[in-house]
Each structure stands twice: as structure tokens, then as C-alpha cells.
XYZ file of C-alpha atoms in Angstrom:
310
model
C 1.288 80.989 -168.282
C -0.177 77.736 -167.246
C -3.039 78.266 -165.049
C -5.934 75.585 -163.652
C -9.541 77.039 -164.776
C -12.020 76.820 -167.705
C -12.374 77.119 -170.811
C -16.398 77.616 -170.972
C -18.699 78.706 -167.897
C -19.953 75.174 -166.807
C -16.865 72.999 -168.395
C -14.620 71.041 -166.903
C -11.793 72.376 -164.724
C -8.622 71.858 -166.668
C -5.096 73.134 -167.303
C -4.683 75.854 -170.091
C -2.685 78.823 -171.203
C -3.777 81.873 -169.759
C -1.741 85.368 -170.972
C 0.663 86.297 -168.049
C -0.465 88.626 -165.147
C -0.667 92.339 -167.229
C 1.477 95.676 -165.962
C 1.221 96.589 -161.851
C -0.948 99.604 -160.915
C 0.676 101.594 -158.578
C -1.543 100.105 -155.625
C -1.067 96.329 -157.078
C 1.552 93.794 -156.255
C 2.497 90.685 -158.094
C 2.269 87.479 -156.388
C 4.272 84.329 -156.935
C 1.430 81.790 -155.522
C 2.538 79.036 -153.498
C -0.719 77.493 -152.576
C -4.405 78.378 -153.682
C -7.482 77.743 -151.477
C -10.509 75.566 -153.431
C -13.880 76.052 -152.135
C -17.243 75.833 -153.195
C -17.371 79.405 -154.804
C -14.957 78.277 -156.814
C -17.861 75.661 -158.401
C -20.095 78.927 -158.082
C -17.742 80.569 -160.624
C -17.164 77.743 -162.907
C -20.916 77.473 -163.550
C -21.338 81.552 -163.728
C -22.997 82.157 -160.397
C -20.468 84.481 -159.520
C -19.757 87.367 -161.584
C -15.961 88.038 -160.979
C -15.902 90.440 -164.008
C -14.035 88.292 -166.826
C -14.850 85.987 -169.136
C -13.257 81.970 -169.599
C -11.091 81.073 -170.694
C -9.848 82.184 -167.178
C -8.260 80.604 -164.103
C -10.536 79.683 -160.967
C -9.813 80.573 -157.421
C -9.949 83.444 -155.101
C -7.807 82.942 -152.375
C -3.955 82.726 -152.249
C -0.783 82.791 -150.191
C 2.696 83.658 -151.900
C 5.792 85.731 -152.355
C 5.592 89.633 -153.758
C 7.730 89.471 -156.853
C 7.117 93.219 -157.709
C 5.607 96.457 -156.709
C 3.555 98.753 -158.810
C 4.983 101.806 -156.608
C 8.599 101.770 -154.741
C 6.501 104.259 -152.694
C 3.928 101.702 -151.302
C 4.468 101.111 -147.379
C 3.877 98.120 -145.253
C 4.975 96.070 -148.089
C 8.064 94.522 -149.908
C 9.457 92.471 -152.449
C 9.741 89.262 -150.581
C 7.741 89.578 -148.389
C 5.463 86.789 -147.725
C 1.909 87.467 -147.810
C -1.928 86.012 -148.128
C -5.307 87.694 -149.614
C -8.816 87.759 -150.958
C -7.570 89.478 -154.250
C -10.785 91.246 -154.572
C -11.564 92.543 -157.381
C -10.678 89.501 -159.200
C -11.633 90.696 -162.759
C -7.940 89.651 -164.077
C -7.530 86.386 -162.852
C -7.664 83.788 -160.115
C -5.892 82.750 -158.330
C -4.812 79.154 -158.939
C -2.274 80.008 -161.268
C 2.138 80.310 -160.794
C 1.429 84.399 -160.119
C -1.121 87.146 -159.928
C -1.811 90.857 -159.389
C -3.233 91.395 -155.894
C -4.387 94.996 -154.238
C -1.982 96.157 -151.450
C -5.040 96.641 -149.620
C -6.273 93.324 -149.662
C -2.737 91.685 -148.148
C -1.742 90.312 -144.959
C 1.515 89.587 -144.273
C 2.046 85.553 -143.683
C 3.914 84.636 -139.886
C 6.406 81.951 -140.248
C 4.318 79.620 -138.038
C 1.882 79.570 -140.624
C 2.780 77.034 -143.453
C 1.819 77.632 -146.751
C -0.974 75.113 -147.249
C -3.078 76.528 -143.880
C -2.159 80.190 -145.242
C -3.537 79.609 -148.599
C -6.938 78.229 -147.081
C -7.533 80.696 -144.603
C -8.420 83.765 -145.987
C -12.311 83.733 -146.899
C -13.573 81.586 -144.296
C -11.525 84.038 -141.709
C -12.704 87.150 -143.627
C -16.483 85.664 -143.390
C -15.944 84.259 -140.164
C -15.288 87.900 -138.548
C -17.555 89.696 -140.665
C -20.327 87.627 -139.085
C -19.575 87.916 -135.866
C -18.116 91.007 -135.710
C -20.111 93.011 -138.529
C -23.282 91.449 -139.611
C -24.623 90.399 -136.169
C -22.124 92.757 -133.364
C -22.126 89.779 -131.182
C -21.429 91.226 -127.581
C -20.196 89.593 -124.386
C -22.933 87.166 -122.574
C -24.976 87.019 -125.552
C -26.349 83.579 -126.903
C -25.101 82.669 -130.156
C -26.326 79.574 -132.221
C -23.846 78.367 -134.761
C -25.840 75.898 -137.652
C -22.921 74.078 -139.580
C -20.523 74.610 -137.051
C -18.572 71.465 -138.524
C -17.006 73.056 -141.384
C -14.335 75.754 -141.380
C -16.246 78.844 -141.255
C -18.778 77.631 -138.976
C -15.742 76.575 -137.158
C -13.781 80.014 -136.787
C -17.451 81.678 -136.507
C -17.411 79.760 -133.071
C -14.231 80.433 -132.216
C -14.467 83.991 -132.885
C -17.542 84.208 -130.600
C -16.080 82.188 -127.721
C -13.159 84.820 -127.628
C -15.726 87.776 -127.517
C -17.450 86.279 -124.138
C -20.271 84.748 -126.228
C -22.307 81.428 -125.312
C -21.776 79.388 -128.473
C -24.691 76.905 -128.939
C -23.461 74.817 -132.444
C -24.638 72.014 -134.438
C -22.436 69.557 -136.201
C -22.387 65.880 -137.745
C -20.926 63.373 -134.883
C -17.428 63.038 -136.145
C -17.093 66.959 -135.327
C -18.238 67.459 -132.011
C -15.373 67.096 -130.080
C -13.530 69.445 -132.345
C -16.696 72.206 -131.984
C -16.429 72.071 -128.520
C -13.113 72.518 -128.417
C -13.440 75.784 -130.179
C -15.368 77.061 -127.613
C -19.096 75.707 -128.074
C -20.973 74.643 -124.799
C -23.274 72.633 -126.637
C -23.181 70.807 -129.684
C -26.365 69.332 -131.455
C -26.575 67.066 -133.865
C -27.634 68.742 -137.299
C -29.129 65.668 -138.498
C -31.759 65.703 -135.897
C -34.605 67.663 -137.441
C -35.518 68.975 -134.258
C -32.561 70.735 -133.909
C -33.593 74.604 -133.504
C -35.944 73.189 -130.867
C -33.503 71.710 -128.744
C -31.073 74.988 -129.261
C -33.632 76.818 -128.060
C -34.040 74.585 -124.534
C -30.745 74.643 -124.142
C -29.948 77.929 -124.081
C -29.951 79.933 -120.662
C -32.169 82.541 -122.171
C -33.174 83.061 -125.474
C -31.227 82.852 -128.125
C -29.683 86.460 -129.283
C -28.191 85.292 -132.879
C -27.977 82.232 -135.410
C -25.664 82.170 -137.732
C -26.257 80.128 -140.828
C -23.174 78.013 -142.136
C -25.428 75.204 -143.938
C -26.640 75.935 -147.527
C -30.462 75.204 -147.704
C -31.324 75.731 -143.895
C -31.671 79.751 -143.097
C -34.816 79.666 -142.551
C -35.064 76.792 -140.156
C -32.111 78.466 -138.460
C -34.402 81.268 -138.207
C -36.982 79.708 -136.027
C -34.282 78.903 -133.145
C -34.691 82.515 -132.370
C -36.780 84.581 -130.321
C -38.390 87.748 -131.492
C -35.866 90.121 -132.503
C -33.359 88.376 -132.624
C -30.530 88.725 -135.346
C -29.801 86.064 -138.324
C -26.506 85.816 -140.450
C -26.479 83.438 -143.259
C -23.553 83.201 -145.896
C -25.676 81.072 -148.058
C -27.978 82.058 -151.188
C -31.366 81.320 -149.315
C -32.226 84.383 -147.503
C -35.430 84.063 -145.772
C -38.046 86.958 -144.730
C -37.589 89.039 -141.875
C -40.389 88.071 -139.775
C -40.856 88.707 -135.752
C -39.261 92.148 -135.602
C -35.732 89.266 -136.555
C -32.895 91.224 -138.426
C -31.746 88.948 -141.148
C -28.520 90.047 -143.189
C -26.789 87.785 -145.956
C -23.048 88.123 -145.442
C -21.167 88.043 -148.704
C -17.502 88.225 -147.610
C -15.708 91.454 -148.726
C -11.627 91.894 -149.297
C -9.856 94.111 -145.773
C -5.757 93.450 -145.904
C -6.153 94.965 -142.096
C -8.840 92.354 -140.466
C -6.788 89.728 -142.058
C -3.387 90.496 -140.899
C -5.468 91.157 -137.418
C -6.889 87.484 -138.040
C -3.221 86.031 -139.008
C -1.870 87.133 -136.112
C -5.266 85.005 -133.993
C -3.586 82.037 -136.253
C -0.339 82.131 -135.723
C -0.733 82.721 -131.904
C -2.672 79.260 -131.351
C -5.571 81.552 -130.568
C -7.713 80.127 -133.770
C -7.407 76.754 -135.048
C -7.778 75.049 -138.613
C -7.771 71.729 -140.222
C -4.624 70.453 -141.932
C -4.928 71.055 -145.798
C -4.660 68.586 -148.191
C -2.386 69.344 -150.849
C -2.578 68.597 -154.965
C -0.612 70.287 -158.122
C -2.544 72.136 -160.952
C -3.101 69.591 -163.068
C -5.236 67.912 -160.291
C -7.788 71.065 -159.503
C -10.861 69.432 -160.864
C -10.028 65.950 -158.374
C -9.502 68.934 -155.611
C -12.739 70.545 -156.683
C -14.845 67.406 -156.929
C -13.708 66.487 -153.327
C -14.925 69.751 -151.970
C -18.059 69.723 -153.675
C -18.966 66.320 -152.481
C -18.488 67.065 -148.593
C -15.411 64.619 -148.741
C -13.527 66.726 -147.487
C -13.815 70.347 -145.782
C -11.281 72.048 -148.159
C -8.596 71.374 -150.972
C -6.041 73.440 -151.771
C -4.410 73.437 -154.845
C -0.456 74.083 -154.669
C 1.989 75.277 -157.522
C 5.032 74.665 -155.705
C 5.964 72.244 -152.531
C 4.497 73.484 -148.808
């Protein structure tokens, strides 16, 4: 089958012929994709940052929204041929997932509402899965607690605040100037701007009391996040640069893991209007690497690459 991938670890993202999706297990489904997510793992993976556990040439991607075409067991509940469905198709040794169909876990699937359109299903399940194990894993935010969100302009920073509103926390953020409006309408009281290099200082004076948790959306700045807090305080990051504990301060590098249940709990958020997300923008296979190159440069928050029409 045609998938969009590479060829070498480091090469350019191109079409190519990939052999089709192997037999089901009996916990496996088979997927016919109808959008793709594109992030900046995916760039991880192209250049071998990210051992997925195969070997090019291989298809990029890791998060999906599609059809079940097949079942490994007739015996598997919660789950049908038809159904419509999205995932983090972790492990993700056979393929990814920007390709026409792929082998998924039952485990790792949520079934997709039908106020959900494709494109915003496709793009929604790692920076929801991260999102939540953030806030409600790594740092067991609690109600009344002062949360400051660095990178809260981009989508996961985004749900991280949303998440935390809806939990009863005070949401502190920082964000470029075309995002602040947006931030605070996820539920941020204040929004700083992330540009300002003084911007853990003026978290800290804004907050009614101490600062309880950062969490770290922005590659590069954990542990300047770090020093918004006060001793003991807990620090998230889901980016490489994990900085010393120091202060009696927890720190805790969330790598996002694959739960079917949180997401179908998280789908549910989305399709109720009770979490928000950007509008996608959509391109075919044979325009991944344009989709990639977008994402990379900050252009724009997310592509999603789509193998048939939303």
C-alpha cells in the first residue's frame, strides 16, 4: 500500500510502497484511516529520536481517526466493524499511521461522536492523552490549587488549561499575543506574555499564593519554568530538557502513554463543547512533508494529513 514516510532515518518525507497491514491479533483491529494527526514527534521519528520499534522504509505518524474494517476476535466487546473510532496506536512497531489502513490495539480506541469531524478527531488524541496525564497523573492537580501553564498557546498547553480550569484550578498561562484571548477563554485568569523574559517572575506576583505546579509546554524552557515555583512545588514538562530536582520541587517528564478509556472519557469532554480545539488544516499524502515542514516551523499549531475527504 501507498503510505507517506521514509525511506532512511533523517530523509525526506515522501510517498512509497509499504507491504499492507499483516494478519489481526485477536486484541487488534484494522483501521481504514480517514485523517492522520502530524506533529513534531513525527520529525522526532523521522530523524530516529524516537524508537517506535521498526526500521524505514516505514510510514510516519502516530495518531489516527478511522473506520474498523475487521476484528482479530468476533469475541472482542465494546467494538465493531464500522464503528468509527480514534487512537494512539501504541505500540507502533508495524506502522504509522499516515497510511489508507492500520492495525490498532482495542485497548488503545475511543469511539469517535458524530459531532466530532474527522480532521479535529484525527488531531486530538496525543495532545488530549498528554494533556490529562499532566494534570491528572503527573502533577494530581486538586481544586484551589495554583497552576502555571508555560506554552499555553499551543494545543496541549491549551487543553492542559482547560483541563485544570474544569478541576477548580487557578490557571496562570503564558502565550504569544495573538493567543491570549483564546487562553483565557479556556479558563486562564492570567495570561503573560512568554516573550517577556521575566515571565516566571511576574507568574509568581500574580498568583494569590504561591504557585503549586508549572507545567512545561515550551521545548527549551523547564528549567526557567522551574523557578516560578516555590519550594516543593511540582513540575511537569513534556519536553526532552528535564532539569534537577532542586528545593524539595518534584519534577516528572511526561511521555504520553496509549489508554482507549481516558480517551473515550476525553471524546466525550470534546464532543460536549466542554474542551475546545483549533480547526485542522487538511492536505493528501503526497503533501506530508509541506504538512510536516509547517508544523516544524511554528506556522502553524498542527497539520493533519488526510487519505480521504473530512
Amino acid at each position: 500500500m501507498v503510505v507517506a514516510g521514509v525511506r532512511t532515518l533523517g530523509g525526506n518525507v515522501v510517498t512509497l510502497e509499504v507491504d499492507d497491514p499483516r494478519p489481526l491479533a485477536a486484541d487488534e483491529v484494522l483501521i481504514d484511516v480517514r485523517g492522520a494527526g502530524v506533529g513534531n514527534w513525527d520529525n522526532i521519528i523521522r530523524h530516529g529520536g524516537w524508537d517506535v520499534g521498526r526500521t524505514p522504509p516505514m510510514a510516519l505518524g502516530v495518531e489516527v481517526a478511522g473506520v474498523i474494517e475487521a476484528i482479530g476476535d468476533d469475541r472482542l466487546s465494546g467494538f465493531s466493524v464500522g464503528d468509527e473510532v480514534l487512537c494512539h496506536p501504541v505500540p507502533l512497531r508495524d506502522q504509522g499511521t499516515w497510511a489508507p489502513r492500520l492495525i490498532a490495539p482495542v485497548d488503545s480506541l475511543a469511539h469517535k461522536p458524530p459531532e466530532i469531524p474527522w480532521g479535529t478527531a484525527a488531531i486530538f488524541p496525543v495532545p488530549a492523552l498528554t494533556a490529562e496525564q499532566v494534570v491528572g497523573e503527573a502533577l494530581a492537580l486538586r481544586s484551589g490549587e495554583t497552576l502555571l501553564v508555560h506554552g499555553a498557546g499551543g494545543i496541549t498547553g491549551g487543553l492542559i488549561v482547560q483541563l485544570a480550569a474544569a478541576r477548580g484550578v487557578d490557571v496562570l498561562a503564558t502565550a504569544g499575543p495573538s493567543s491570549v484571548d483564546r487562553v483565557r477563554g479556556h479558563g486562564a485568569r492570567e495570561v503573560i506574555d512568554y516573550r517577556d523574559p521575566l515571565w516566571p517572575q511576574h507568574a509568581r506576583a500574580l498568583a494569590k499564593n504561591s504557585i503549586d505546579a508549572v507545567a512545561n509546554a515550551a521545548p527549551g524552557s523547564a528549567a526557567a519554568a522551574m523557578t516560578a515555583l516555590g519550594d516543593g512545588g511540582r513540575l511537569a514538562t513534556i519536553t526532552p530538557d528535564l532539569p534537577a530536582s532542586s528545593r524539595g520541587i518534584g519534577v516528572t517528564a511526561v511521555y504520553v502513554h496509549s489508554d482507549g478509556a481516558q480517551l473515550d472519557r476525553l471524546t466525550e469532554l470534546l464532543a460536549s463543547g466542554r474542551l475546545s480545539m483549533p480547526i485542522p488544516r487538511f492536505c493528501g499524502l503526497d503533501q506530508a512533508a509541506a504538512a510536516l515542514a509547517q508544523v516544524v516551523a511554528g506556522h502553524e499549531p498542527r497539520g493533519v494529513v488526510l487519505t480521504e475527504d473530512t
